[in-house]
């Protein structure tokens, strides 16, 4: 296909040997009437991830454009997207998919590209995604909507970054290239993208389910941070700092929404620290009641699982 590259796909890979083929197959199966490129950053994987990427690079040299590292950049605090991927991109738009996830619709890029071209006011186009929980062997579709819809800034802030999957993101280049420095926080990426995109334009979710997000893969955020108490506490403290900066940037226009999320995050820290005496008091009293109700529900579910096993 002749012409300029219209879409650059950003893919972060690290020790994804067991999953990267599905990811790459999702790229090469895309059917478009425009030219696109796939920029894959392999962050010095210690397994065979880089070898598999080279295999696809040799088979699709005009499409697969890897960046191989000999030393892990993430552990050094390097901003990989801005340092390596943005300078290499040629497209007007960016699509995202990490190496342990994959696309399932061969027309995914075309659908999102067409939508963005037709709706100039849209800064971020996402779609529904199937979430596969590896350890429990169950799945669900997010978001739970009945048709295409627009999401407000308030909804995105209160969504804690879990409204949409990263592998559904399709945005204009400026959402990433022009994102202010105050939006940066180590260990975060999706949440700020959504908030910033919704501040400068519209965020729209298409109804089609066009990708799969694997939750709980080896080396994933869930296993490396979420399930480790100390790291999760540090992560939550970083989130509070990030939200405070975004609050200042937005001139406190969404102060109520941001303060609600900050309160919820502070409460989670107290529970993780087992500081229950403080967690039971104001301003967390309502959250404590909800927390204990959810705990009871989990115990009841666990009892019936054992009963009918």
Short mmCIF file of N, CA and C in Angstrom, two decimals, residues 28 47 49 51 60 73 104 123 135 173 183 200 211 240 244 288 293 301 307:
data_model
loop_
_atom_site.label_atom_id
_atom_site.label_comp_id
_atom_site.label_asym_id
_atom_site.label_seq_id
_atom_site.Cartn_x
_atom_site.Cartn_y
_atom_site.Cartn_z
N UNK A 28 -0.81 -8.14 12.29
CA UNK A 28 -0.62 -8.46 10.87
C UNK A 28 -1.93 -8.82 10.18
N UNK A 47 13.63 -13.77 28.09
CA UNK A 47 13.15 -15.01 27.50
C UNK A 47 13.27 -14.91 25.97
N UNK A 49 11.14 -13.57 23.82
CA UNK A 49 10.26 -12.56 23.24
C UNK A 49 10.92 -11.85 22.05
N UNK A 51 13.33 -12.83 20.12
CA UNK A 51 13.51 -13.76 18.99
C UNK A 51 12.22 -13.89 18.18
N UNK A 60 7.54 -9.47 7.97
CA UNK A 60 6.78 -8.25 7.64
C UNK A 60 7.65 -7.02 7.87
N UNK A 73 14.96 -0.51 30.45
CA UNK A 73 14.80 0.94 30.58
C UNK A 73 13.77 1.32 31.64
N UNK A 104 -8.70 -8.91 18.23
CA UNK A 104 -9.47 -10.04 17.68
C UNK A 104 -10.26 -9.68 16.42
N UNK A 123 -10.99 12.99 20.68
CA UNK A 123 -9.54 12.88 20.92
C UNK A 123 -9.13 11.46 21.27
N UNK A 135 -5.91 -16.73 36.18
CA UNK A 135 -5.87 -17.65 37.31
C UNK A 135 -7.22 -18.30 37.60
N UNK A 173 -2.29 11.99 17.91
CA UNK A 173 -0.91 12.06 18.39
C UNK A 173 -0.73 13.04 19.54
N UNK A 183 1.15 15.36 34.36
CA UNK A 183 0.35 14.15 34.22
C UNK A 183 1.19 12.88 34.34
N UNK A 200 -9.29 17.63 26.53
CA UNK A 200 -9.04 18.39 25.30
C UNK A 200 -9.99 18.02 24.16
N UNK A 211 -10.92 -6.80 21.16
CA UNK A 211 -9.61 -7.19 21.72
C UNK A 211 -9.79 -8.01 22.99
N UNK A 240 -2.45 9.49 44.50
CA UNK A 240 -2.95 10.68 45.19
C UNK A 240 -2.21 11.93 44.74
N UNK A 244 -3.76 15.18 42.66
CA UNK A 244 -3.63 16.54 43.18
C UNK A 244 -3.06 17.48 42.12
N UNK A 288 -16.05 2.29 54.85
CA UNK A 288 -15.85 1.15 55.74
C UNK A 288 -17.06 0.23 55.72
N UNK A 293 -19.35 -4.95 53.91
CA UNK A 293 -20.42 -5.64 53.18
C UNK A 293 -19.84 -6.49 52.06
N UNK A 301 -19.90 -16.27 49.09
CA UNK A 301 -19.61 -16.89 47.80
C UNK A 301 -18.61 -18.03 47.96
N UNK A 307 -19.21 -25.70 49.17
CA UNK A 307 -20.37 -26.55 49.39
C UNK A 307 -20.71 -27.38 48.16
#
